[in-house]
CSV table of C-alpha atoms in Angstrom, one decimal:
chain,number,residue,atom,x,y,z
H,1100,MET,CA,199.3,201.6,194.9
H,1101,ILE,CA,195.7,201.8,193.8
H,1102,LEU,CA,196.8,201.6,190.2
H,1103,ALA,CA,198.8,198.6,191.0
H,1104,MET,CA,195.9,196.9,192.6
H,1105,ARG,CA,193.6,197.5,189.7
H,1106,LYS,CA,196.2,196.2,187.3
H,1107,MET,CA,196.6,193.1,189.5
H,1108,PHE,CA,193.0,192.5,189.7
H,1109,ALA,CA,192.6,192.8,185.9
H,1110,ILE,CA,195.4,190.1,185.6
H,1111,GLU,CA,193.8,187.9,188.1
H,1112,ILE,CA,190.4,188.1,186.5
H,1113,ALA,CA,191.9,187.1,183.2
H,1114,SER,CA,193.7,184.3,184.9
H,1115,SER,CA,190.6,183.1,186.8
H,1116,MET,CA,188.7,183.2,183.5
H,1117,GLN,CA,190.5,180.1,182.4
H,1118,TYR,CA,189.3,178.2,185.5
H,1119,ARG,CA,185.8,179.5,185.3
H,1120,VAL,CA,184.3,176.0,184.8
H,1121,ASN,CA,185.8,175.1,188.1
H,1122,ALA,CA,184.3,178.2,189.6
H,1123,TYR,CA,180.9,177.3,188.4
H,1124,LEU,CA,181.4,173.7,189.6
H,1125,PHE,CA,182.2,175.0,193.1
H,1126,ALA,CA,179.1,177.2,193.0
H,1127,PHE,CA,177.1,174.2,191.9
H,1128,SER,CA,178.4,172.0,194.6
H,1129,GLY,CA,177.6,174.6,197.1
H,1130,MET,CA,174.0,174.5,195.9
H,1131,ILE,CA,174.0,170.8,196.6
H,1132,GLN,CA,175.1,171.4,200.1
H,1133,LEU,CA,172.4,174.0,200.6
H,1134,LEU,CA,169.7,171.7,199.3
H,1135,VAL,CA,170.9,168.9,201.6
H,1136,THR,CA,170.9,171.4,204.5
H,1137,LEU,CA,167.4,172.6,203.7
H,1138,ALA,CA,166.1,169.1,203.5
H,1139,VAL,CA,167.7,168.0,206.8
H,1140,TRP,CA,166.5,171.1,208.8
H,1141,SER,CA,163.1,171.0,207.4
H,1142,ALA,CA,162.8,167.5,208.5
H,1143,VAL,CA,164.1,168.3,211.9
H,1144,ILE,CA,161.8,171.2,212.5
H,1145,THR,CA,158.8,169.2,211.2
H,1146,ALA,CA,159.6,166.4,213.5
H,1147,HIS,CA,160.0,168.8,216.4
H,1148,GLY,CA,156.7,170.6,215.9
H,1149,SER,CA,156.2,174.2,215.2
H,1150,ASN,CA,159.4,176.1,215.5
H,1151,ILE,CA,162.7,176.0,217.4
H,1152,GLY,CA,164.1,179.2,218.8
H,1153,GLY,CA,162.1,181.4,216.5
H,1154,PHE,CA,162.9,179.4,213.5
H,1155,GLY,CA,160.0,177.9,211.7
H,1156,VAL,CA,160.6,176.0,208.4
H,1157,PRO,CA,160.4,179.1,206.1
H,1158,GLU,CA,162.6,181.1,208.4
H,1159,VAL,CA,165.3,178.4,208.6
H,1160,ARG,CA,165.3,178.0,204.9
H,1161,GLY,CA,165.8,181.8,204.5
H,1162,TYR,CA,168.6,181.6,207.0
H,1163,PHE,CA,170.5,178.9,205.2
H,1164,VAL,CA,170.1,180.6,201.8
H,1165,THR,CA,171.5,183.7,203.3
H,1166,THR,CA,174.4,182.0,205.0
H,1167,THR,CA,175.2,180.1,201.7
H,1168,ILE,CA,175.4,183.4,199.9
H,1169,ILE,CA,177.4,185.1,202.5
H,1170,GLY,CA,179.7,182.1,202.8
H,1171,PHE,CA,180.5,182.2,199.1
H,1172,ILE,CA,181.1,186.0,199.0
H,1173,THR,CA,183.4,185.9,202.1
H,1174,THR,CA,185.3,182.7,201.6
H,1175,SER,CA,189.1,182.6,201.1
H,1176,TRP,CA,191.8,180.0,200.5
H,1177,ALA,CA,194.7,182.3,200.2
H,1178,GLY,CA,196.4,180.9,203.2
H,1179,TYR,CA,196.5,177.5,201.8
H,1180,ILE,CA,198.0,178.8,198.5
H,1181,PHE,CA,200.5,180.8,200.6
H,1182,PHE,CA,201.4,177.7,202.5
H,1183,ASN,CA,202.2,175.8,199.4
H,1184,ASP,CA,204.0,178.7,197.9
H,1185,VAL,CA,206.4,178.8,200.8
H,1186,ARG,CA,207.0,175.1,200.8
H,1187,MET,CA,207.7,175.1,197.1
H,1188,GLY,CA,210.0,178.1,197.4
H,1189,ASN,CA,207.9,180.4,195.3
H,1190,LEU,CA,208.0,183.0,198.0
H,1191,SER,CA,211.4,184.2,197.0
H,1192,VAL,CA,210.0,185.3,193.6
H,1193,MET,CA,207.0,186.9,195.2
H,1194,LEU,CA,209.2,188.9,197.7
H,1195,MET,CA,211.0,190.5,194.8
H,1196,ARG,CA,207.9,192.3,193.7
H,1197,PRO,CA,207.3,195.8,195.1
H,1198,ILE,CA,204.0,194.9,196.5
H,1199,HIS,CA,203.4,192.7,199.5
H,1200,PRO,CA,202.4,189.2,198.4
H,1201,VAL,CA,199.2,189.4,200.5
H,1202,TRP,CA,197.7,191.8,198.1
H,1203,GLN,CA,198.3,189.6,195.1
H,1204,ALA,CA,196.6,186.8,197.1
H,1205,PHE,CA,193.7,189.1,197.9
H,1206,ALA,CA,193.3,189.9,194.2
H,1207,GLN,CA,193.6,186.2,193.1
H,1208,VAL,CA,191.0,185.0,195.5
H,1209,ASN,CA,188.5,187.6,195.0
H,1210,ALA,CA,188.8,187.4,191.1
H,1211,PHE,CA,188.0,183.7,191.3
H,1212,LYS,CA,185.1,184.5,193.7
H,1213,ILE,CA,183.5,186.8,191.2
H,1214,PHE,CA,182.9,183.8,188.9
H,1215,MET,CA,181.5,181.7,191.7
H,1216,VAL,CA,179.4,184.3,193.2
H,1217,SER,CA,177.9,185.2,189.9
H,1218,VAL,CA,176.4,181.7,189.8
H,1219,THR,CA,175.8,181.2,193.5
H,1220,VAL,CA,173.7,184.3,194.2
H,1221,PRO,CA,171.1,183.8,191.5
H,1222,LEU,CA,170.9,180.0,192.1
H,1223,ALA,CA,170.5,180.5,195.9
H,1224,ILE,CA,167.9,183.1,195.5
H,1225,GLY,CA,166.2,180.9,193.1
H,1226,VAL,CA,166.3,178.0,195.6
H,1227,GLY,CA,164.9,180.3,198.2
H,1228,LEU,CA,162.0,181.4,196.1
H,1229,LEU,CA,161.3,177.7,195.1
H,1230,TYR,CA,161.1,176.8,198.8
H,1231,ASP,CA,159.1,179.8,200.0
H,1232,ALA,CA,162.0,180.9,202.2
H,1233,LYS,CA,161.2,183.8,204.4
H,1234,PHE,CA,163.5,186.8,204.5
H,1235,ASP,CA,162.4,189.4,206.9
H,1236,GLY,CA,164.5,192.4,207.8
H,1237,SER,CA,164.1,196.1,206.9
H,1238,HIS,CA,166.0,197.8,204.1
H,1239,ALA,CA,168.2,199.5,206.7
H,1240,GLU,CA,169.1,196.0,208.1
H,1241,HIS,CA,169.9,194.7,204.7
H,1242,LEU,CA,172.2,197.6,204.1
H,1243,LEU,CA,173.9,197.0,207.4
H,1244,ALA,CA,174.2,193.4,206.6
H,1245,ALA,CA,175.9,194.2,203.3
H,1246,VAL,CA,178.4,196.3,205.3
H,1247,ALA,CA,178.9,193.4,207.8
H,1248,THR,CA,179.4,191.0,204.9
H,1249,ALA,CA,182.1,193.4,203.4
H,1250,ILE,CA,183.9,193.6,206.7
H,1251,SER,CA,183.6,189.8,207.1
H,1252,LEU,CA,185.2,189.3,203.6
H,1253,PHE,CA,188.3,191.0,204.9
H,1254,MET,CA,188.1,189.2,208.3
H,1255,VAL,CA,187.9,185.8,206.6
H,1256,PHE,CA,190.7,186.7,204.3
H,1257,ILE,CA,193.2,187.6,207.1
H,1258,PHE,CA,192.2,184.8,209.3
H,1259,ASN,CA,192.7,182.3,206.5
H,1260,TYR,CA,196.0,183.9,205.6
H,1261,LEU,CA,197.1,183.5,209.1
H,1262,MET,CA,196.4,179.8,208.5
H,1263,GLY,CA,199.1,179.8,206.0
H,1264,ILE,CA,201.7,181.7,207.9
H,1265,PRO,CA,202.9,178.6,209.9
H,1266,ALA,CA,204.5,177.6,206.6
H,1267,PHE,CA,207.6,179.4,207.7
H,1268,TRP,CA,208.0,177.0,210.6
H,1269,VAL,CA,206.2,173.6,209.8
H,1270,THR,CA,206.0,171.3,206.9
H,1271,ASP,CA,202.4,170.0,207.1
H,1272,ILE,CA,199.6,171.3,209.1
H,1273,ARG,CA,196.7,169.7,207.2
H,1274,ALA,CA,195.5,167.9,210.3
H,1275,PHE,CA,195.2,171.4,212.0
H,1276,TRP,CA,193.3,172.7,208.9
H,1277,ARG,CA,190.8,170.0,209.0
H,1278,ALA,CA,190.1,170.8,212.6
H,1279,TYR,CA,189.9,174.5,211.8
H,1280,TRP,CA,187.4,173.8,209.0
H,1281,ALA,CA,185.2,171.5,211.2
H,1282,ILE,CA,185.3,174.0,214.0
H,1283,SER,CA,184.7,177.1,211.9
H,1284,SER,CA,181.8,175.6,209.9
H,1285,PHE,CA,180.2,174.5,213.1
H,1286,LEU,CA,180.6,177.6,215.1
H,1287,GLY,CA,180.1,179.9,212.1
H,1288,GLY,CA,176.4,179.1,212.0
H,1289,GLY,CA,176.5,177.8,208.5
H,1290,TRP,CA,175.3,174.5,209.6
H,1291,ILE,CA,173.4,175.2,212.8
H,1292,PRO,CA,171.7,178.5,213.6
H,1293,LEU,CA,172.9,180.1,216.8
H,1294,ALA,CA,169.5,179.6,218.5
H,1295,MET,CA,169.8,175.9,218.1
H,1296,MET,CA,173.2,175.4,219.5
H,1297,PRO,CA,173.6,174.0,223.1
H,1298,GLY,CA,172.7,176.6,225.7
H,1299,SER,CA,176.1,176.9,227.2
H,1300,MET,CA,177.6,177.7,223.9
H,1301,ARG,CA,175.2,180.4,223.0
H,1302,SER,CA,176.7,183.0,225.2
H,1303,ILE,CA,180.2,182.4,223.9
H,1304,VAL,CA,179.8,181.8,220.3
H,1305,PRO,CA,178.8,185.4,219.2
H,1306,TRP,CA,182.1,186.7,220.5
H,1307,LEU,CA,184.1,184.3,218.4
H,1308,PRO,CA,185.4,185.3,215.0
H,1309,PHE,CA,183.5,182.4,213.3
H,1310,TRP,CA,180.1,183.6,214.0
H,1311,ALA,CA,180.9,187.2,213.3
H,1312,GLU,CA,181.9,186.1,209.8
H,1313,ILE,CA,178.7,184.2,208.7
H,1314,GLY,CA,176.0,184.0,211.4
H,1315,PHE,CA,176.1,187.6,212.3
H,1316,PRO,CA,175.6,189.1,208.8
H,1317,ALA,CA,173.0,186.5,208.0
H,1318,GLU,CA,170.9,187.1,211.2
H,1319,LEU,CA,171.3,190.8,210.7
H,1320,ALA,CA,169.9,190.5,207.2
H,1321,MET,CA,166.9,188.6,208.5
H,1322,GLY,CA,166.0,191.1,211.1
H,1323,ARG,CA,166.5,188.8,214.0
H,1324,LEU,CA,169.0,190.9,215.9
H,1325,THR,CA,168.3,193.6,218.6
H,1326,HIS,CA,170.0,196.9,218.3
H,1327,GLN,CA,172.4,195.9,221.0
H,1328,GLN,CA,173.3,192.6,219.3
H,1329,ILE,CA,174.0,194.5,216.0
H,1330,VAL,CA,176.4,196.8,217.8
H,1331,GLU,CA,178.0,194.0,219.5
H,1332,GLY,CA,178.3,192.1,216.3
H,1333,PHE,CA,180.1,194.9,214.5
H,1334,ALA,CA,182.3,195.5,217.5
H,1335,THR,CA,183.3,191.8,217.5
H,1336,GLN,CA,184.1,191.9,213.9
H,1337,LEU,CA,186.3,195.0,214.1
H,1338,VAL,CA,188.1,193.9,217.3
H,1339,TRP,CA,189.0,190.5,215.6
H,1340,ILE,CA,190.2,192.1,212.4
H,1341,VAL,CA,192.5,194.3,214.5
H,1342,VAL,CA,193.8,191.2,216.3
H,1343,PHE,CA,194.3,189.3,213.1
H,1344,VAL,CA,196.1,192.2,211.3
H,1345,LEU,CA,198.4,192.6,214.4
H,1346,ALA,CA,199.1,188.9,214.5
H,1347,PHE,CA,199.8,188.8,210.8
H,1348,ARG,CA,202.3,191.7,210.9
H,1349,ILE,CA,204.2,190.2,213.9
H,1350,LEU,CA,204.3,186.6,212.6
H,1351,TRP,CA,205.1,187.8,209.1
H,1352,LYS,CA,208.2,189.6,210.2
H,1353,MET,CA,209.3,186.7,212.4
H,1354,GLY,CA,208.7,184.3,209.5
H,1355,ILE,CA,210.5,186.3,206.8
H,1356,LYS,CA,213.6,186.6,209.1
H,1357,ARG,CA,213.7,182.9,209.4
H,1358,TYR,CA,213.0,182.3,205.7
H,1359,ALA,CA,215.9,184.6,204.7
H,1360,ALA,CA,218.1,183.0,207.4
H,1361,VAL,CA,217.6,179.5,206.0
H,1362,GLY,CA,219.2,180.8,202.7
H,1363,ALA,CA,216.1,180.9,200.5
I,1065,MET,CA,203.0,148.8,203.7
I,1066,ARG,CA,204.8,152.0,202.7
I,1067,GLU,CA,202.2,153.9,204.8
I,1068,MET,CA,203.4,152.1,207.9
I,1069,GLN,CA,206.7,153.8,207.7
I,1070,TYR,CA,205.4,157.1,208.8
I,1071,ARG,CA,204.2,157.3,212.3
I,1072,ALA,CA,203.0,160.8,211.7
I,1073,GLY,CA,200.8,159.5,209.0
I,1074,PHE,CA,199.3,157.1,211.4
I,1075,PHE,CA,198.3,159.7,213.9
I,1076,MET,CA,197.0,161.8,211.1
I,1077,GLN,CA,194.8,159.0,210.0
I,1078,ILE,CA,193.4,158.3,213.5
I,1079,TRP,CA,192.7,161.9,213.8
I,1080,MET,CA,190.9,162.1,210.5
I,1081,CYS,CA,189.0,159.1,211.2
I,1082,THR,CA,187.9,160.4,214.6
I,1083,LEU,CA,186.9,163.8,213.1
I,1084,LYS,CA,184.8,162.1,210.4
I,1085,ILE,CA,183.0,159.8,212.8
I,1086,GLY,CA,182.7,162.7,215.2
I,1087,VAL,CA,181.1,164.9,212.6
I,1088,GLY,CA,178.6,162.1,211.7
I,1089,LEU,CA,177.8,161.5,215.3
I,1090,GLY,CA,177.6,165.2,216.0
I,1091,ASN,CA,175.1,165.6,213.2
I,1092,LEU,CA,172.9,162.9,214.8
I,1093,TYR,CA,173.3,164.5,218.2
I,1094,ILE,CA,172.2,167.9,216.8
I,1095,VAL,CA,169.1,166.3,215.0
I,1096,PHE,CA,168.0,164.2,217.9
I,1097,ARG,CA,168.3,167.0,220.4
I,1098,GLN,CA,165.2,168.5,218.8
I,1099,ALA,CA,163.0,165.5,218.3
I,1100,ASN,CA,162.8,161.8,218.8
I,1101,THR,CA,162.4,160.7,215.2
I,1102,PHE,CA,163.8,162.1,212.0
I,1103,ASN,CA,161.4,161.7,209.1
I,1104,GLY,CA,160.3,158.5,210.6
I,1105,TRP,CA,163.7,157.2,211.4
I,1106,SER,CA,164.6,156.5,215.0
I,1107,LEU,CA,168.1,157.1,216.4
I,1108,GLY,CA,169.0,153.5,216.1
I,1109,HIS,CA,168.0,153.4,212.4
I,1110,MET,CA,170.0,156.6,211.7
I,1111,LEU,CA,173.0,155.1,213.5
I,1112,VAL,CA,172.7,152.1,211.1
I,1113,LEU,CA,172.5,154.5,208.2
I,1114,LEU,CA,175.6,156.4,209.5
I,1115,GLY,CA,177.5,153.1,209.8
I,1116,VAL,CA,176.5,152.2,206.1
I,1117,PHE,CA,177.6,155.6,204.9
I,1118,SER,CA,180.9,155.4,206.8
I,1119,ALA,CA,181.6,152.0,205.5
I,1120,MET,CA,181.0,153.1,202.0
I,1121,GLN,CA,183.1,156.2,202.5
I,1122,GLY,CA,185.8,153.9,204.0
I,1123,PHE,CA,185.7,151.6,201.0
I,1124,LEU,CA,185.9,154.6,198.7
I,1125,ASN,CA,188.9,156.1,200.5
I,1126,LEU,CA,190.6,152.7,200.9
I,1127,ILE,CA,191.0,151.8,197.2
I,1128,VAL,CA,189.0,154.0,194.8
I,1129,VAL,CA,190.0,157.6,195.8
I,1130,PRO,CA,193.8,156.9,196.1
I,1131,SER,CA,193.8,155.1,192.8
I,1132,MET,CA,191.8,157.6,190.8
I,1133,ASN,CA,193.7,160.6,192.4
I,1134,GLU,CA,196.9,159.0,191.0
I,1135,LEU,CA,195.3,158.5,187.7
I,1136,GLN,CA,195.3,162.2,186.7
I,1137,GLN,CA,199.0,162.5,187.4
I,1138,ARG,CA,199.7,159.2,185.7
I,1139,ILE,CA,197.9,160.4,182.6
I,1140,GLN,CA,199.9,163.6,182.5
I,1141,LYS,CA,203.2,161.7,183.0
I,1142,GLY,CA,202.4,159.1,180.6
I,1143,ASP,CA,202.6,156.3,183.2
I,1144,VAL,CA,199.2,154.9,182.1
I,1145,ASP,CA,201.1,153.3,179.1
I,1146,PHE,CA,202.6,150.9,181.5
I,1147,SER,CA,199.1,149.6,182.5
I,1148,ILE,CA,197.9,149.4,178.9
I,1149,VAL,CA,200.7,147.1,177.9
I,1150,LYS,CA,200.0,144.7,180.7
I,1151,PRO,CA,197.7,141.7,180.0
I,1152,VAL,CA,195.3,142.6,182.8
I,1153,ASP,CA,192.5,145.0,182.0
I,1154,THR,CA,193.7,148.6,182.4
I,1155,GLN,CA,190.6,149.7,184.4
I,1156,VAL,CA,191.1,147.0,186.9
I,1157,LEU,CA,194.8,148.0,187.3
I,1158,GLU,CA,194.3,151.8,187.4
I,1159,SER,CA,191.4,151.6,189.8
I,1160,THR,CA,193.1,149.4,192.3
I,1161,GLN,CA,196.7,150.4,192.1
I,1162,ASN,CA,196.7,152.4,195.3
I,1163,ILE,CA,195.5,151.2,198.6
I,1164,ASP,CA,195.4,153.4,201.7
I,1165,PRO,CA,195.3,150.7,204.3
I,1166,TRP,CA,194.4,153.1,207.1
I,1167,PHE,CA,190.9,153.2,206.0
I,1168,PHE,CA,190.4,149.6,207.2
I,1169,ILE,CA,190.1,151.4,210.6
I,1170,ASP,CA,187.2,153.5,209.1
I,1171,ILE,CA,185.5,150.3,208.0
I,1172,LEU,CA,185.9,148.6,211.3
I,1173,LEU,CA,184.5,151.6,213.1
I,1174,SER,CA,181.6,151.7,210.7
I,1175,ILE,CA,180.7,148.2,211.6
I,1176,GLY,CA,180.9,149.2,215.2
I,1177,ILE,CA,178.4,152.0,214.6
I,1178,ILE,CA,176.0,149.7,212.8
I,1179,ALA,CA,176.2,147.3,215.8
I,1180,PHE,CA,175.6,150.1,218.2
I,1181,GLY,CA,172.6,151.2,216.1
I,1182,PHE,CA,171.2,147.8,216.3
I,1183,ALA,CA,171.5,147.7,220.0
I,1184,GLN,CA,169.3,150.8,220.1
I,1185,ILE,CA,166.7,149.3,217.9
I,1186,GLY,CA,166.7,145.9,219.7
I,1187,VAL,CA,166.0,143.9,216.7
I,1188,GLN,CA,167.7,140.5,215.9
I,1189,VAL,CA,169.4,140.1,212.6
I,1190,GLY,CA,168.0,137.1,210.6
I,1191,ILE,CA,170.0,135.2,208.0
I,1192,ALA,CA,167.8,136.7,205.2
I,1193,SER,CA,168.3,140.2,206.4
I,1194,ALA,CA,172.1,139.7,206.8
I,1195,ALA,CA,172.3,138.3,203.3
I,1196,GLU,CA,170.2,141.0,201.8
I,1197,PHE,CA,172.3,143.6,203.6
I,1198,ALA,CA,175.6,142.1,202.2
I,1199,VAL,CA,174.2,142.2,198.7
I,1200,ALA,CA,172.9,145.7,199.2
I,1201,MET,CA,176.4,146.8,200.5
I,1202,LEU,CA,178.0,145.2,197.5
I,1203,ALA,CA,175.6,147.1,195.2
I,1204,THR,CA,176.4,150.3,197.1
I,1205,CYS,CA,180.1,149.8,196.7
I,1206,THR,CA,179.7,149.0,193.1
I,1207,ILE,CA,177.8,152.2,192.5
I,1208,VAL,CA,180.3,154.4,194.3
I,1209,TYR,CA,183.2,152.5,192.5
I,1210,SER,CA,181.4,153.1,189.1
I,1211,PHE,CA,180.8,156.8,189.8
I,1212,TRP,CA,184.4,157.5,190.6
I,1213,VAL,CA,185.7,155.5,187.7
I,1214,GLY,CA,183.3,157.4,185.4
I,1215,LEU,CA,184.7,160.7,186.9
I,1216,GLY,CA,188.2,159.5,186.5
I,1217,SER,CA,187.6,158.7,182.9
I,1218,LEU,CA,186.8,162.4,182.4
I,1219,CYS,CA,190.5,162.9,183.1
I,1220,PHE,CA,191.4,161.4,179.8
I,1221,ARG,CA,189.6,164.2,178.0
I,1222,PHE,CA,189.7,167.2,180.4
I,1223,GLN,CA,192.6,168.3,182.4
I,1224,ASN,CA,192.5,170.0,185.7
I,1225,LEU,CA,188.9,169.7,186.9
I,1226,PHE,CA,189.9,170.2,190.5
I,1227,ALA,CA,186.4,171.4,191.5
I,1228,LEU,CA,185.1,167.9,190.8
I,1229,MET,CA,186.6,166.7,194.0
I,1230,ASP,CA,184.8,169.3,196.0
I,1231,MET,CA,181.6,168.5,194.1
I,1232,SER,CA,182.0,164.8,194.6
I,1233,ALA,CA,182.4,165.3,198.4
I,1234,ASN,CA,179.2,167.4,198.6
I,1235,LEU,CA,177.3,164.8,196.4
I,1236,LEU,CA,178.5,162.0,198.8
I,1237,ASP,CA,177.2,163.9,201.7
I,1238,THR,CA,173.7,163.6,200.4
I,1239,ALA,CA,173.9,159.9,201.1
I,1240,ARG,CA,174.2,160.5,204.9
I,1241,TRP,CA,170.5,161.0,205.1
I,1242,PRO,CA,167.5,158.9,204.3
I,1243,ILE,CA,166.3,159.6,200.8
I,1244,SER,CA,162.8,160.4,202.1
I,1245,ILE,CA,163.8,163.8,203.3
I,1246,TYR,CA,164.5,165.2,199.9
I,1247,PRO,CA,161.8,166.7,197.7
I,1248,ALA,CA,160.4,164.7,194.8
I,1249,TRP,CA,162.4,166.4,192.1
I,1250,MET,CA,165.6,165.8,194.0
I,1251,LYS,CA,164.8,162.2,194.6
I,1252,ILE,CA,164.4,161.6,191.0
I,1253,LEU,CA,167.6,163.4,190.0
I,1254,LEU,CA,169.6,161.9,192.7
I,1255,THR,CA,168.4,158.3,191.8
I,1256,ALA,CA,169.1,158.8,188.2
I,1257,PHE,CA,172.4,160.5,188.4
I,1258,PHE,CA,173.9,159.8,191.9
I,1259,PRO,CA,171.9,156.9,193.3
I,1260,LEU,CA,174.2,156.6,196.5
I,1261,VAL,CA,171.4,158.2,198.6
I,1262,PHE,CA,169.1,155.5,197.4
I,1263,ALA,CA,171.8,152.9,197.9
I,1264,THR,CA,172.7,153.8,201.5
I,1265,THR,CA,169.0,154.1,202.5
I,1266,VAL,CA,168.1,150.7,201.0
I,1267,SER,CA,171.2,149.1,202.6
I,1268,ALA,CA,170.3,150.5,205.9
I,1269,GLN,CA,166.7,149.4,205.6
I,1270,SER,CA,167.6,146.0,204.4
I,1271,ILE,CA,169.5,144.9,207.5
I,1272,THR,CA,166.7,146.1,209.8
I,1273,GLY,CA,164.1,144.3,207.6
I,1274,ARG,CA,162.5,147.5,206.4
I,1275,SER,CA,163.3,147.4,202.7
I,1276,THR,CA,160.9,146.4,200.0
I,1277,ILE,CA,161.4,144.0,197.1
I,1278,VAL,CA,160.9,146.8,194.7
I,1279,SER,CA,163.6,148.9,196.2
I,1280,PHE,CA,166.1,146.0,196.6
I,1281,VAL,CA,165.7,144.9,193.1
I,1282,GLY,CA,165.9,148.5,192.0
I,1283,LEU,CA,169.2,148.9,193.8
I,1284,LEU,CA,170.7,145.9,192.1
I,1285,ALA,CA,169.5,147.1,188.7
I,1286,ILE,CA,171.0,150.5,189.3
I,1287,ALA,CA,174.3,149.1,190.4
I,1288,ILE,CA,174.5,146.9,187.3
I,1289,ALA,CA,173.6,149.9,185.1
I,1290,PHE,CA,176.1,152.1,186.6
I,1291,PHE,CA,178.9,149.5,186.4
I,1292,ILE,CA,178.2,149.1,182.7
I,1293,GLY,CA,178.0,152.9,182.3
I,1294,ALA,CA,181.3,153.4,184.0
I,1295,ARG,CA,183.0,150.7,181.9
I,1296,LEU,CA,181.7,152.5,178.7
I,1297,LEU,CA,182.9,155.8,179.8
I,1298,TRP,CA,186.3,154.3,180.7
I,1299,LYS,CA,186.6,152.7,177.3
I,1300,SER,CA,185.6,156.0,175.6
I,1301,GLY,CA,188.2,157.8,177.7
I,1302,MET,CA,190.9,155.3,176.7
I,1303,ARG,CA,190.0,155.9,173.1
I,1304,ALA,CA,190.6,159.6,173.6
I,1305,TYR,CA,193.9,158.8,175.2
I,1306,SER,CA,196.6,158.8,172.5
I,1307,GLY,CA,199.5,157.8,174.7
I,1308,ALA,CA,202.5,159.6,176.0
I,1309,SER,CA,204.5,159.2,172.9
I,1310,ALA,CA,202.0,160.9,170.7
């Protein structure tokens, strides 16, 4: 199994190499988004006065540089590919292989990400240095944040793959996807820090998977979380992963039965 | 007309439109929760800017994007040959071949937002301002059209640059905000290579009487330059295109 994964990964890297220009372009466009976010929030905090919720201008810049990096490391689009594969009938071929299609998707997405991240991380750090962004947090917290990011990578992957599972039953859920994107980017903390969300939301958002994916590792890396919050954050991540994996197994079984029944 | 056949498409469009406007208004809500002005722009002025941005986006999605999206497939299938043999200029044909009429809704809503922004500011529109605004919007649409035609021209030479869509979307988002918030080096780069930020800012300023002669004339000059540039890029791309039978 491990050997198969390594082979698959090697194949996917070779395959992604052909599209590396696209990977670099995605990274570059992520930088544009980061720069816009930095400009907007710097203007907001300046207009407000000193700081908002513990975020002064340098802190908020550090925050968004961190969320950008984490966002790129953890992102996944395997669900959308899966959805198209099912609609186009490719699934039959994939099912003939001895390894579950989800692993191939995992390799594919992460191989492409290696190219993107190799550009994003240095550029984002460069932007941070250019703008005197502030990164606090002890070494221990940075280490924990790296662990949290790794967990988040799996979390985002499964969650996104679940977005593709409806392919077994419906023909087009792009409208739902748009809503999912809008909600997840808002609640994830990649556009607004938790401290600046409306008060009523602040008690709920940390328990949702979105913030556990992005905002939690970011604020952990910046040393902004208490011990209790760190524990709660990891617990949230793990609970949601279990939920997603269970949902995936159940829905996959149901979907495959239906797929086979329709005479694929 | 073919879009009208699909009721699901209709609801999808209303939903997308709502989402887009919702995001725009949501952004403003978040910003103005923290302070009363944003880099010197009041809520009313920012609403006008949002309306300008939405109108520009609506125009883009109404004609330019559907047409240019088709272009890549048409190049691969060789259908562009049919446009070439027609007596009308190929660029005109290819860039207007596809209209997504639902985006008229976007444009109407944008006008509504501009009007709402006006109500907030409490300024009357003079004839001069209105004329200036119309010209500025025309220039803005010209710039965005030219940029997309320029990008589309790349399809003649390079296949499969799917990341360009994502990049264009992010570049477009820079124009949501007044150009003054960006650092100097970004202002220069954006005005030189992607002057939409400059365009939307000046358009929003012109209708509220806040634009200067220099910025207005600058906008027109940029629009003309981009239009010519796009034309040159298109011609260059066409030369690289050897036709489906080659």
